[in-house]
mmCIF file of C-alpha atoms and ligand atoms in Angstrom:
data_model
loop_
_atom_site.group_PDB
_atom_site.id
_atom_site.type_symbol
_atom_site.label_atom_id
_atom_site.label_comp_id
_atom_site.label_asym_id
_atom_site.label_seq_id
_atom_site.Cartn_x
_atom_site.Cartn_y
_atom_site.Cartn_z
ATOM 1 C CA MET A 1 -69.118 27.289 -16.869
ATOM 2 C CA THR A 2 -70.956 24.551 -18.904
ATOM 3 C CA ARG A 3 -68.490 22.547 -20.895
ATOM 4 C CA ARG A 4 -68.998 21.935 -24.653
ATOM 5 C CA LYS A 5 -68.905 18.307 -25.673
ATOM 6 C CA ILE A 6 -67.547 17.244 -28.988
ATOM 7 C CA ILE A 7 -67.436 13.830 -30.542
ATOM 8 C CA LEU A 8 -64.658 13.300 -33.108
ATOM 9 C CA VAL A 9 -65.150 10.245 -35.443
ATOM 10 C CA ALA A 10 -62.548 8.186 -37.072
ATOM 11 C CA GLY A 11 -63.202 4.813 -38.781
ATOM 12 C CA ALA A 12 -60.759 3.958 -41.572
ATOM 13 C CA ARG A 13 -57.073 4.324 -42.175
ATOM 14 C CA PRO A 14 -57.051 7.574 -43.995
ATOM 15 C CA ASN A 15 -59.112 9.170 -41.101
ATOM 16 C CA PHE A 16 -56.603 8.719 -38.343
ATOM 17 C CA MET A 17 -53.982 11.192 -39.768
ATOM 18 C CA LYS A 18 -56.711 13.765 -40.238
ATOM 19 C CA VAL A 19 -58.175 13.377 -36.649
ATOM 20 C CA ALA A 20 -54.778 13.432 -34.960
ATOM 21 C CA PRO A 21 -54.121 17.191 -35.618
ATOM 22 C CA ILE A 22 -57.604 18.027 -34.512
ATOM 23 C CA VAL A 23 -57.124 16.221 -31.165
ATOM 24 C CA ARG A 24 -54.006 18.206 -30.704
ATOM 25 C CA ALA A 25 -55.612 21.518 -31.496
ATOM 26 C CA PHE A 26 -58.511 20.917 -29.160
ATOM 27 C CA ASP A 27 -55.956 19.997 -26.361
ATOM 28 C CA GLU A 28 -53.945 23.200 -27.252
ATOM 29 C CA TYR A 29 -57.045 25.265 -27.189
ATOM 30 C CA SER A 30 -58.104 24.005 -23.780
ATOM 31 C CA ARG A 31 -54.658 24.447 -22.491
ATOM 32 C CA THR A 32 -54.171 28.079 -23.524
ATOM 33 C CA ARG A 33 -57.748 29.353 -23.006
ATOM 34 C CA ARG A 34 -58.232 27.654 -19.516
ATOM 35 C CA GLY A 35 -60.567 29.908 -17.552
ATOM 36 C CA LYS A 36 -61.083 32.408 -20.397
ATOM 37 C CA SER A 37 -63.674 30.597 -22.403
ATOM 38 C CA ARG A 38 -66.018 27.576 -22.323
ATOM 39 C CA PRO A 39 -63.884 24.404 -22.073
ATOM 40 C CA LEU A 40 -64.003 21.917 -24.817
ATOM 41 C CA ASP A 41 -64.401 18.243 -24.023
ATOM 42 C CA TYR A 42 -63.957 15.665 -26.680
ATOM 43 C CA LEU A 43 -64.634 11.993 -27.073
ATOM 44 C CA LEU A 44 -62.808 10.021 -29.783
ATOM 45 C CA VAL A 45 -65.144 7.389 -31.368
ATOM 46 C CA HIS A 46 -63.549 4.630 -33.486
ATOM 47 C CA THR A 47 -66.250 2.943 -35.645
ATOM 48 C CA GLY A 48 -64.117 0.019 -36.391
ATOM 49 C CA GLN A 49 -64.467 0.080 -40.188
ATOM 50 C CA HIS A 50 -60.834 -0.751 -40.314
ATOM 51 C CA TYR A 51 -59.833 -3.219 -37.606
ATOM 52 C CA ASP A 52 -56.556 -5.021 -38.574
ATOM 53 C CA ALA A 53 -53.697 -3.847 -36.403
ATOM 54 C CA SER A 54 -51.875 -2.791 -39.579
ATOM 55 C CA MET A 55 -54.854 -0.661 -40.737
ATOM 56 C CA SER A 56 -55.652 0.905 -37.354
ATOM 57 C CA GLN A 57 -53.720 0.433 -34.110
ATOM 58 C CA ILE A 58 -50.334 1.068 -35.620
ATOM 59 C CA PHE A 59 -51.596 4.557 -36.837
ATOM 60 C CA PHE A 60 -52.699 5.375 -33.248
ATOM 61 C CA ASP A 61 -49.159 4.443 -32.044
ATOM 62 C CA ASP A 62 -47.369 6.440 -34.800
ATOM 63 C CA LEU A 63 -49.537 9.503 -34.500
ATOM 64 C CA GLY A 64 -49.597 9.635 -30.741
ATOM 65 C CA LEU A 65 -53.381 9.387 -30.711
ATOM 66 C CA PRO A 66 -55.091 8.520 -27.396
ATOM 67 C CA PRO A 67 -57.027 5.232 -27.464
ATOM 68 C CA PRO A 68 -60.519 5.745 -28.537
ATOM 69 C CA ASP A 69 -63.034 6.539 -25.796
ATOM 70 C CA ILE A 70 -65.645 4.492 -27.591
ATOM 71 C CA HIS A 71 -65.084 1.712 -30.135
ATOM 72 C CA LEU A 72 -68.153 0.600 -32.257
ATOM 73 C CA GLY A 73 -66.417 -2.474 -33.655
ATOM 74 C CA VAL A 74 -68.634 -2.505 -36.849
ATOM 75 C CA GLY A 75 -65.923 -4.266 -39.120
ATOM 76 C CA SER A 76 -66.418 -5.004 -42.828
ATOM 77 C CA GLY A 77 -69.518 -5.750 -44.919
ATOM 78 C CA THR A 78 -71.395 -4.517 -47.910
ATOM 79 C CA HIS A 79 -71.843 -0.696 -48.165
ATOM 80 C CA ALA A 80 -75.298 -0.985 -46.801
ATOM 81 C CA GLU A 81 -74.295 -3.346 -43.976
ATOM 82 C CA GLN A 82 -71.295 -1.181 -42.998
ATOM 83 C CA THR A 83 -73.075 2.076 -43.146
ATOM 84 C CA GLY A 84 -76.183 0.810 -41.464
ATOM 85 C CA LYS A 85 -74.215 -0.832 -38.678
ATOM 86 C CA VAL A 86 -72.369 2.464 -37.986
ATOM 87 C CA LEU A 87 -75.611 4.483 -38.204
ATOM 88 C CA ILE A 88 -77.406 2.324 -35.600
ATOM 89 C CA ALA A 89 -74.418 2.140 -33.213
ATOM 90 C CA PHE A 90 -73.508 5.803 -33.480
ATOM 91 C CA GLU A 91 -77.043 6.966 -32.781
ATOM 92 C CA LYS A 92 -76.942 5.133 -29.514
ATOM 93 C CA VAL A 93 -73.629 6.955 -28.633
ATOM 94 C CA CYS A 94 -75.257 10.278 -29.377
ATOM 95 C CA LEU A 95 -78.378 9.598 -27.400
ATOM 96 C CA ARG A 96 -76.224 8.605 -24.437
ATOM 97 C CA GLU A 97 -73.507 11.279 -24.717
ATOM 98 C CA LYS A 98 -75.622 14.223 -25.955
ATOM 99 C CA PRO A 99 -72.763 15.971 -27.714
ATOM 100 C CA ASP A 100 -72.953 19.657 -28.822
ATOM 101 C CA LEU A 101 -71.128 18.874 -31.997
ATOM 102 C CA VAL A 102 -70.011 15.859 -34.117
ATOM 103 C CA VAL A 103 -66.865 16.272 -36.232
ATOM 104 C CA VAL A 104 -66.367 13.797 -39.145
ATOM 105 C CA VAL A 105 -63.430 13.682 -41.554
ATOM 106 C CA GLY A 106 -62.992 12.489 -45.195
ATOM 107 C CA ASP A 107 -65.219 10.441 -47.299
ATOM 108 C CA VAL A 108 -65.551 6.928 -45.931
ATOM 109 C CA ASN A 109 -68.684 5.123 -45.072
ATOM 110 C CA SER A 110 -68.325 5.924 -41.434
ATOM 111 C CA THR A 111 -68.146 9.667 -42.322
ATOM 112 C CA LEU A 112 -71.551 9.667 -43.903
ATOM 113 C CA ALA A 113 -73.149 7.250 -41.349
ATOM 114 C CA CYS A 114 -72.106 9.356 -38.323
ATOM 115 C CA ALA A 115 -73.066 12.621 -39.962
ATOM 116 C CA LEU A 116 -76.567 11.208 -40.767
ATOM 117 C CA ALA A 117 -77.051 9.859 -37.256
ATOM 118 C CA SER A 118 -76.128 13.223 -35.779
ATOM 119 C CA THR A 119 -78.075 15.477 -37.996
ATOM 120 C CA LYS A 120 -81.291 13.459 -37.493
ATOM 121 C CA LEU A 121 -80.873 14.063 -33.770
ATOM 122 C CA GLU A 122 -80.360 17.801 -34.528
ATOM 123 C CA ILE A 123 -76.774 17.676 -33.401
ATOM 124 C CA PRO A 124 -74.637 20.005 -35.458
ATOM 125 C CA VAL A 125 -72.066 18.397 -37.693
ATOM 126 C CA ALA A 126 -68.672 19.705 -38.863
ATOM 127 C CA HIS A 127 -67.158 18.065 -41.964
ATOM 128 C CA ILE A 128 -63.442 18.241 -42.452
ATOM 129 C CA GLU A 129 -62.240 17.950 -46.009
ATOM 130 C CA ALA A 130 -65.576 19.064 -47.406
ATOM 131 C CA GLY A 131 -66.420 19.941 -51.042
ATOM 132 C CA LEU A 132 -64.027 17.585 -52.888
ATOM 133 C CA ARG A 133 -65.589 16.301 -56.059
ATOM 134 C CA SER A 134 -64.386 13.797 -58.664
ATOM 135 C CA PHE A 135 -67.772 14.147 -60.538
ATOM 136 C CA ASP A 136 -67.761 10.384 -60.727
ATOM 137 C CA ARG A 137 -70.841 8.964 -58.933
ATOM 138 C CA SER A 138 -69.611 5.361 -59.432
ATOM 139 C CA MET A 139 -67.155 5.998 -56.542
ATOM 140 C CA PRO A 140 -68.696 5.237 -53.142
ATOM 141 C CA GLU A 141 -66.603 8.019 -51.760
ATOM 142 C CA GLU A 142 -68.146 10.561 -54.048
ATOM 143 C CA ILE A 143 -71.661 9.712 -52.764
ATOM 144 C CA ASN A 144 -70.432 9.918 -49.086
ATOM 145 C CA ARG A 145 -68.890 13.298 -49.873
ATOM 146 C CA ILE A 146 -72.019 14.763 -51.564
ATOM 147 C CA LEU A 147 -74.415 13.543 -48.896
ATOM 148 C CA THR A 148 -72.181 14.529 -45.901
ATOM 149 C CA ASP A 149 -71.757 17.952 -47.244
ATOM 150 C CA GLN A 150 -75.430 18.430 -47.807
ATOM 151 C CA ILE A 151 -76.180 17.720 -44.071
ATOM 152 C CA SER A 152 -73.189 19.383 -42.327
ATOM 153 C CA ASP A 153 -73.337 22.744 -40.499
ATOM 154 C CA TYR A 154 -69.664 23.586 -40.813
ATOM 155 C CA LEU A 155 -67.803 22.709 -43.877
ATOM 156 C CA PHE A 156 -64.021 22.940 -43.715
ATOM 157 C CA THR A 157 -62.279 22.994 -47.049
ATOM 158 C CA THR A 158 -58.692 22.342 -48.278
ATOM 159 C CA CYS A 159 -58.821 24.380 -51.500
ATOM 160 C CA SER A 160 -60.884 27.037 -53.337
ATOM 161 C CA ASP A 161 -62.121 24.339 -55.824
ATOM 162 C CA ALA A 162 -64.075 22.769 -52.946
ATOM 163 C CA ASP A 163 -65.664 26.091 -51.945
ATOM 164 C CA ARG A 164 -66.861 26.540 -55.488
ATOM 165 C CA ASN A 165 -68.288 23.026 -55.578
ATOM 166 C CA LEU A 166 -70.215 23.581 -52.422
ATOM 167 C CA VAL A 167 -71.542 26.994 -53.468
ATOM 168 C CA ARG A 168 -72.685 25.355 -56.848
ATOM 169 C CA GLU A 169 -74.474 22.697 -54.855
ATOM 170 C CA GLY A 170 -76.416 25.350 -52.915
ATOM 171 C CA VAL A 171 -74.487 25.350 -49.605
ATOM 172 C CA PRO A 172 -74.733 28.800 -48.058
ATOM 173 C CA LYS A 173 -71.307 30.588 -48.057
ATOM 174 C CA ARG A 174 -71.464 31.378 -44.310
ATOM 175 C CA LYS A 175 -71.172 27.558 -43.676
ATOM 176 C CA ILE A 176 -67.919 27.172 -45.709
ATOM 177 C CA HIS A 177 -64.564 27.771 -44.148
ATOM 178 C CA PHE A 178 -61.313 27.496 -46.177
ATOM 179 C CA VAL A 179 -58.829 26.301 -43.580
ATOM 180 C CA GLY A 180 -56.236 24.204 -45.445
ATOM 181 C CA ASN A 181 -55.301 20.488 -45.244
ATOM 182 C CA VAL A 182 -55.238 18.579 -41.887
ATOM 183 C CA MET A 183 -53.516 15.687 -43.716
ATOM 184 C CA VAL A 184 -50.544 18.054 -44.347
ATOM 185 C CA ASP A 185 -50.559 19.006 -40.700
ATOM 186 C CA SER A 186 -49.866 15.465 -39.808
ATOM 187 C CA LEU A 187 -47.301 14.998 -42.575
ATOM 188 C CA LEU A 188 -45.222 18.124 -41.631
ATOM 189 C CA ARG A 189 -45.383 17.162 -37.968
ATOM 190 C CA HIS A 190 -44.108 13.600 -38.519
ATOM 191 C CA ILE A 191 -41.745 13.858 -41.434
ATOM 192 C CA HIS A 192 -38.665 14.321 -39.270
ATOM 193 C CA LEU A 193 -39.484 11.462 -37.101
ATOM 194 C CA ALA A 194 -40.369 9.328 -40.184
ATOM 195 C CA ALA A 195 -36.779 10.033 -41.568
ATOM 196 C CA LYS A 196 -35.454 7.852 -38.685
ATOM 197 C CA SER A 197 -37.441 4.810 -39.831
ATOM 198 C CA ASP A 198 -35.263 1.838 -40.853
ATOM 199 C CA ILE A 199 -37.758 0.719 -43.468
ATOM 200 C CA LEU A 200 -35.177 1.171 -46.281
ATOM 201 C CA GLU A 201 -32.743 -1.221 -44.536
ATOM 202 C CA ARG A 202 -35.628 -3.793 -43.886
ATOM 203 C CA LEU A 203 -36.512 -3.681 -47.466
ATOM 204 C CA GLY A 204 -32.878 -3.886 -48.682
ATOM 205 C CA LEU A 205 -33.138 -0.514 -50.387
ATOM 206 C CA LYS A 206 -30.631 1.481 -48.403
ATOM 207 C CA ASP A 207 -28.322 1.734 -51.430
ATOM 208 C CA ARG A 208 -31.097 3.092 -53.510
ATOM 209 C CA GLU A 209 -31.840 6.192 -51.302
ATOM 210 C CA THR A 210 -29.367 8.481 -53.226
ATOM 211 C CA PRO A 211 -29.915 8.952 -56.026
ATOM 212 C CA LYS A 212 -33.524 7.919 -55.682
ATOM 213 C CA LYS A 213 -33.972 4.629 -57.419
ATOM 214 C CA TYR A 214 -37.117 2.774 -56.466
ATOM 215 C CA ALA A 215 -40.895 3.246 -56.903
ATOM 216 C CA VAL A 216 -43.736 2.896 -54.339
ATOM 217 C CA VAL A 217 -47.312 1.610 -55.150
ATOM 218 C CA THR A 218 -50.561 1.532 -53.395
ATOM 219 C CA LEU A 219 -53.812 0.304 -54.837
ATOM 220 C CA HIS A 220 -57.256 -0.286 -53.190
ATOM 221 C CA ARG A 221 -59.998 1.275 -55.231
ATOM 222 C CA PRO A 222 -62.709 -1.202 -56.325
ATOM 223 C CA SER A 223 -62.388 0.003 -59.890
ATOM 224 C CA ASN A 224 -58.736 -1.179 -59.877
ATOM 225 C CA VAL A 225 -58.682 -4.128 -57.672
ATOM 226 C CA ASP A 226 -62.098 -5.919 -57.922
ATOM 227 C CA ASP A 227 -61.899 -6.868 -61.589
ATOM 228 C CA PRO A 228 -59.336 -9.641 -62.474
ATOM 229 C CA LYS A 229 -58.532 -8.210 -65.870
ATOM 230 C CA THR A 230 -57.954 -4.722 -64.622
ATOM 231 C CA LEU A 231 -55.784 -5.790 -61.696
ATOM 232 C CA LYS A 232 -53.851 -8.195 -63.940
ATOM 233 C CA GLY A 233 -53.067 -5.284 -66.348
ATOM 234 C CA ILE A 234 -51.805 -3.030 -63.512
ATOM 235 C CA LEU A 235 -49.727 -5.725 -61.976
ATOM 236 C CA GLY A 236 -48.274 -6.453 -65.492
ATOM 237 C CA ALA A 237 -47.341 -2.728 -65.712
ATOM 238 C CA LEU A 238 -45.729 -2.831 -62.225
ATOM 239 C CA GLY A 239 -43.806 -5.914 -63.202
ATOM 240 C CA ARG A 240 -42.421 -4.114 -66.255
ATOM 241 C CA ILE A 241 -41.329 -1.017 -64.248
ATOM 242 C CA GLY A 242 -39.900 -3.521 -61.735
ATOM 243 C CA ARG A 243 -37.393 -4.804 -64.291
ATOM 244 C CA GLU A 244 -35.914 -1.273 -64.402
ATOM 245 C CA ILE A 245 -36.175 -0.077 -60.650
ATOM 246 C CA PRO A 246 -37.403 -1.930 -57.601
ATOM 247 C CA VAL A 247 -41.159 -1.425 -56.987
ATOM 248 C CA VAL A 248 -42.385 -1.758 -53.410
ATOM 249 C CA PHE A 249 -46.102 -2.490 -53.136
ATOM 250 C CA PRO A 250 -47.538 -2.450 -49.531
ATOM 251 C CA ALA A 251 -50.888 -4.099 -50.394
ATOM 252 C CA HIS A 252 -54.195 -3.066 -48.697
ATOM 253 C CA PRO A 253 -56.059 -6.253 -47.374
ATOM 254 C CA ARG A 254 -58.697 -5.951 -50.056
ATOM 255 C CA THR A 255 -56.018 -5.948 -52.800
ATOM 256 C CA ALA A 256 -53.937 -8.687 -51.192
ATOM 257 C CA LYS A 257 -57.084 -10.859 -51.038
ATOM 258 C CA HIS A 258 -57.885 -10.274 -54.707
ATOM 259 C CA ILE A 259 -54.267 -10.992 -55.870
ATOM 260 C CA GLU A 260 -54.611 -14.280 -54.032
ATOM 261 C CA GLU A 261 -58.112 -15.099 -55.164
ATOM 262 C CA PHE A 262 -57.442 -14.262 -58.855
ATOM 263 C CA GLU A 263 -54.138 -16.183 -58.623
ATOM 264 C CA LEU A 264 -52.281 -13.246 -60.028
ATOM 265 C CA LYS A 265 -49.259 -12.918 -57.794
ATOM 266 C CA THR A 266 -46.854 -15.459 -59.338
ATOM 267 C CA PRO A 267 -47.304 -14.930 -63.090
ATOM 268 C CA ALA A 268 -47.520 -11.129 -62.915
ATOM 269 C CA ALA A 269 -44.731 -10.283 -60.426
ATOM 270 C CA GLY A 270 -41.529 -9.197 -62.210
ATOM 271 C CA ASP A 271 -38.204 -9.556 -60.456
ATOM 272 C CA GLY A 272 -38.341 -6.044 -58.921
ATOM 273 C CA LEU A 273 -41.953 -6.067 -57.725
ATOM 274 C CA ARG A 274 -42.103 -6.569 -54.022
ATOM 275 C CA ILE A 275 -45.581 -7.006 -52.503
ATOM 276 C CA THR A 276 -45.425 -6.428 -48.610
ATOM 277 C CA ALA A 277 -48.001 -6.072 -45.876
ATOM 278 C CA PRO A 278 -49.467 -2.556 -45.166
ATOM 279 C CA LEU A 279 -46.843 -0.309 -43.573
ATOM 280 C CA SER A 280 -47.132 1.875 -40.549
ATOM 281 C CA TYR A 281 -47.574 5.746 -41.020
ATOM 282 C CA LEU A 282 -43.940 6.581 -40.252
ATOM 283 C CA ASP A 283 -42.470 3.676 -42.362
ATOM 284 C CA PHE A 284 -44.724 4.642 -45.331
ATOM 285 C CA LEU A 285 -43.889 8.319 -45.114
ATOM 286 C CA CYS A 286 -40.205 7.541 -44.971
ATOM 287 C CA LEU A 287 -40.480 5.118 -47.954
ATOM 288 C CA MET A 288 -42.538 7.606 -49.981
ATOM 289 C CA SER A 289 -40.343 10.578 -49.256
ATOM 290 C CA LYS A 290 -37.206 8.871 -50.688
ATOM 291 C CA ALA A 291 -38.879 7.357 -53.660
ATOM 292 C CA ALA A 292 -38.183 8.250 -57.356
ATOM 293 C CA LEU A 293 -41.885 7.753 -58.257
ATOM 294 C CA VAL A 294 -45.196 6.878 -56.588
ATOM 295 C CA LEU A 295 -48.025 5.066 -58.321
ATOM 296 C CA THR A 296 -51.307 5.195 -56.408
ATOM 297 C CA ASP A 297 -55.096 5.387 -56.430
ATOM 298 C CA SER A 298 -55.252 6.888 -52.953
ATOM 299 C CA GLY A 299 -56.588 10.412 -52.465
ATOM 300 C CA GLY A 300 -54.312 11.362 -49.568
ATOM 301 C CA ILE A 301 -51.144 10.196 -51.255
ATOM 302 C CA GLN A 302 -51.775 12.563 -54.116
ATOM 303 C CA GLU A 303 -51.664 15.332 -51.570
ATOM 304 C CA GLU A 304 -48.726 14.013 -49.624
ATOM 305 C CA THR A 305 -46.489 13.569 -52.770
ATOM 306 C CA THR A 306 -47.362 17.142 -53.745
ATOM 307 C CA ILE A 307 -46.036 18.400 -50.443
ATOM 308 C CA LEU A 308 -42.905 16.129 -50.630
ATOM 309 C CA GLY A 309 -42.220 17.045 -54.221
ATOM 310 C CA ILE A 310 -42.300 13.363 -55.426
ATOM 311 C CA PRO A 311 -43.675 12.576 -58.800
ATOM 312 C CA CYS A 312 -47.069 10.833 -58.434
ATOM 313 C CA LEU A 313 -48.863 8.805 -61.044
ATOM 314 C CA THR A 314 -52.541 8.375 -60.176
ATOM 315 C CA LEU A 315 -54.054 5.214 -61.616
ATOM 316 C CA ARG A 316 -57.484 6.624 -61.940
ATOM 317 C CA GLU A 317 -59.380 8.517 -64.758
ATOM 318 C CA ASN A 318 -60.373 11.372 -62.498
ATOM 319 C CA THR A 319 -59.540 12.984 -59.192
ATOM 320 C CA GLU A 320 -61.304 15.074 -56.595
ATOM 321 C CA ARG A 321 -57.972 16.649 -55.899
ATOM 322 C CA ALA A 322 -57.254 18.482 -59.166
ATOM 323 C CA ILE A 323 -55.169 21.089 -57.265
ATOM 324 C CA THR A 324 -52.527 18.290 -56.977
ATOM 325 C CA ILE A 325 -52.286 18.320 -60.739
ATOM 326 C CA ARG A 326 -52.461 22.062 -61.329
ATOM 327 C CA GLU A 327 -50.065 22.969 -58.436
ATOM 328 C CA GLY A 328 -48.424 19.834 -57.375
ATOM 329 C CA THR A 329 -46.640 16.688 -58.843
ATOM 330 C CA ASN A 330 -49.737 14.631 -59.758
ATOM 331 C CA VAL A 331 -50.585 13.227 -63.194
ATOM 332 C CA LEU A 332 -53.611 11.062 -64.071
ATOM 333 C CA VAL A 333 -52.826 7.950 -65.964
ATOM 334 C CA GLY A 334 -55.738 5.609 -65.600
ATOM 335 C CA SER A 335 -55.250 1.828 -65.341
ATOM 336 C CA ASP A 336 -54.245 0.834 -68.778
ATOM 337 C CA ARG A 337 -50.987 -1.174 -68.766
ATOM 338 C CA GLU A 338 -49.298 0.571 -71.623
ATOM 339 C CA ARG A 339 -50.169 4.007 -70.502
ATOM 340 C CA ILE A 340 -48.863 3.300 -66.921
ATOM 341 C CA VAL A 341 -45.538 2.057 -68.296
ATOM 342 C CA ALA A 342 -45.112 4.994 -70.622
ATOM 343 C CA ALA A 343 -45.982 7.595 -67.926
ATOM 344 C CA ALA A 344 -43.573 5.832 -65.439
ATOM 345 C CA HIS A 345 -40.724 5.958 -67.981
ATOM 346 C CA HIS A 346 -41.453 9.637 -68.710
ATOM 347 C CA ALA A 347 -41.593 10.524 -64.987
ATOM 348 C CA LEU A 348 -38.407 8.599 -64.312
ATOM 349 C CA GLU A 349 -36.575 10.304 -67.089
ATOM 350 C CA LYS A 350 -37.906 13.829 -66.921
ATOM 351 C CA GLY A 351 -39.432 14.091 -63.358
ATOM 352 C CA ILE A 352 -42.587 16.082 -62.557
ATOM 353 C CA ARG A 353 -41.822 19.536 -61.158
ATOM 354 C CA ARG A 354 -44.111 20.959 -58.417
ATOM 355 C CA LYS A 355 -45.401 24.370 -59.362
ATOM 356 C CA LYS A 356 -46.163 25.509 -55.812
ATOM 357 C CA ILE A 357 -47.476 24.497 -52.415
ATOM 358 C CA PRO A 358 -51.110 24.909 -52.302
ATOM 359 C CA LEU A 359 -52.451 27.784 -50.116
ATOM 360 C CA TYR A 360 -52.799 26.866 -46.338
ATOM 361 C CA TRP A 361 -51.114 23.454 -46.846
ATOM 362 C CA ASP A 362 -48.839 24.682 -44.095
ATOM 363 C CA GLY A 363 -49.400 22.569 -41.082
ATOM 364 C CA LYS A 364 -51.845 24.978 -39.381
ATOM 365 C CA ALA A 365 -55.243 23.778 -40.662
ATOM 366 C CA ALA A 366 -56.342 22.208 -37.455
ATOM 367 C CA THR A 367 -55.566 25.369 -35.500
ATOM 368 C CA ARG A 368 -57.735 27.362 -37.840
ATOM 369 C CA ILE A 369 -60.512 24.825 -37.559
ATOM 370 C CA VAL A 370 -60.590 24.980 -33.829
ATOM 371 C CA LYS A 371 -60.493 28.811 -33.956
ATOM 372 C CA VAL A 372 -63.565 28.914 -36.233
ATOM 373 C CA LEU A 373 -65.422 26.565 -34.081
ATOM 374 C CA ALA A 374 -64.526 28.344 -30.839
ATOM 375 C CA GLU A 375 -65.551 31.706 -32.290
ATOM 376 C CA MET A 376 -68.747 30.855 -34.078
ATOM 377 C CA TRP A 377 -70.165 28.322 -31.628
HETATM 378 C C1 LIG B 1 -62.154 2.395 -47.357
HETATM 379 C C2 LIG B 1 -62.854 3.622 -47.838
HETATM 380 C C3 LIG B 1 -61.924 4.324 -48.875
HETATM 381 C C4 LIG B 1 -60.622 4.558 -48.286
HETATM 382 C C5 LIG B 1 -60.005 3.237 -47.810
HETATM 383 C C6 LIG B 1 -58.552 3.323 -47.266
HETATM 384 C C7 LIG B 1 -65.213 3.538 -47.973
HETATM 385 C C8 LIG B 1 -66.438 3.455 -48.911
HETATM 386 N N1 LIG B 1 -64.131 3.291 -48.498
HETATM 387 O O1 LIG B 1 -61.933 1.426 -48.316
HETATM 388 O O2 LIG B 1 -62.520 5.551 -49.171
HETATM 389 O O3 LIG B 1 -59.787 5.110 -49.265
HETATM 390 O O4 LIG B 1 -60.885 2.748 -46.749
HETATM 391 O O5 LIG B 1 -58.070 2.150 -46.950
HETATM 392 O O6 LIG B 1 -65.478 3.760 -46.853
HETATM 393 N N2 LIG B 1 -60.246 -5.254 -44.611
HETATM 394 C C9 LIG B 1 -59.458 -6.006 -43.826
HETATM 395 N N3 LIG B 1 -58.965 -5.416 -42.670
HETATM 396 C C10 LIG B 1 -59.341 -4.065 -42.311
HETATM 397 C C11 LIG B 1 -60.216 -3.353 -43.207
HETATM 398 C C12 LIG B 1 -60.641 -3.934 -44.341
HETATM 399 O O7 LIG B 1 -59.148 -7.135 -44.061
HETATM 400 O O8 LIG B 1 -58.871 -3.655 -41.232
HETATM 401 C C13 LIG B 1 -60.702 -5.882 -45.918
HETATM 402 C C14 LIG B 1 -61.982 -6.655 -45.808
HETATM 403 O O9 LIG B 1 -62.008 -7.614 -46.698
HETATM 404 C C15 LIG B 1 -62.970 -5.540 -46.402
HETATM 405 C C16 LIG B 1 -62.110 -4.852 -47.441
HETATM 406 O O10 LIG B 1 -60.870 -4.893 -46.912
HETATM 407 O O11 LIG B 1 -64.069 -6.235 -46.859
HETATM 408 C C17 LIG B 1 -62.618 -3.454 -47.727
HETATM 409 O O12 LIG B 1 -62.653 -2.709 -46.559
HETATM 410 P P1 LIG B 1 -63.716 -1.551 -46.530
HETATM 411 O O13 LIG B 1 -63.597 -0.807 -45.155
HETATM 412 O O14 LIG B 1 -65.103 -1.954 -46.903
HETATM 413 O O15 LIG B 1 -63.229 -0.508 -47.692
HETATM 414 P P2 LIG B 1 -61.746 -0.065 -48.096
HETATM 415 O O16 LIG B 1 -61.413 -0.698 -49.493
HETATM 416 O O17 LIG B 1 -60.683 -0.297 -47.023
#
């Protein structure tokens, strides 16, 4: 029986928790279907878009991911440099390995580059987390999403909004599969382990666990952290919130670099604002799950707070994950200092109630994906 060979691609921090459940579901499929159907072999390729130990290796450790079979080591650069380097390096991998399918996740530069290299070699592409749209083409991720979806053969979606977006863009319905959210698969699998993390002790927050009395922040979008005035305004808001409750801010390397470069750290930081290095997956899950409030510009954290029932203020003017506003605990507040402070006060006083858990955000998305692939291909 000939084996089917799949390449799974991960490149940046938010990819690792999406790839981990797929790896597990492929392993599970091969174990339970041994001898009954064509075996699946997969290779894990890490593009190296994120390379610091705190942005990459620690996630492999926490998620129990096997080490990548192939590491492209592309590193940072401009969008064209980074995308181009992945495109060239990944094409060589495809020519050598001759996979039957390439699986990409999310919306980072590595996602688009690997999808493009594959499709030009007529290798089918599966895109996990397809169809999300912010309708804001100034976001590099929006461009990556639109283009990846146009050239993918299997489009796995997290919500019905995404299905509608794809149909509107002319994607044939037969290619679209509403399977749920693999990020939630990882969250539900690891939340109990995360509860054992000692991150609250390490940050001196143990006495603030019940009742919940601290806030958590993440920021890395170019629109928030590349302009000194905008970043200063946001840090000013965090400093003000920090006078009421401690604010923990594990800073992305890009953000940390800009705080340093723009000399913003000392004047803007209020007493309660703690800027730390990036945290591991389990430490961050633990910290987030016990917080009174999360402020973020990340996509995945809007989804994770919805599942955890934690109020989330998204420091953006739009989101590709509107379902987290309609059904979850997310509110868009933009990046204006006064608006952030007012929204934080409101959320801390009144809370933000979750309406429901989105359909199929149940920990079984990866199993559904592998089932679709095994049946259709
Ligand atoms: C990328 C993704 C973004 C995702 C984010 C999560 C794109 C277009 N953007 O943004 O969608 O939400 O990852 O973190 O793909 N750096 C380090 N060490 C690292 C990685 C980055 O120091 O391990 C620094 C470098 O200075 C680099 C900068 O961060 O230039 C930005 O990294 P890059 O991969 O270009 O984009 P992110 O902002 O991380």
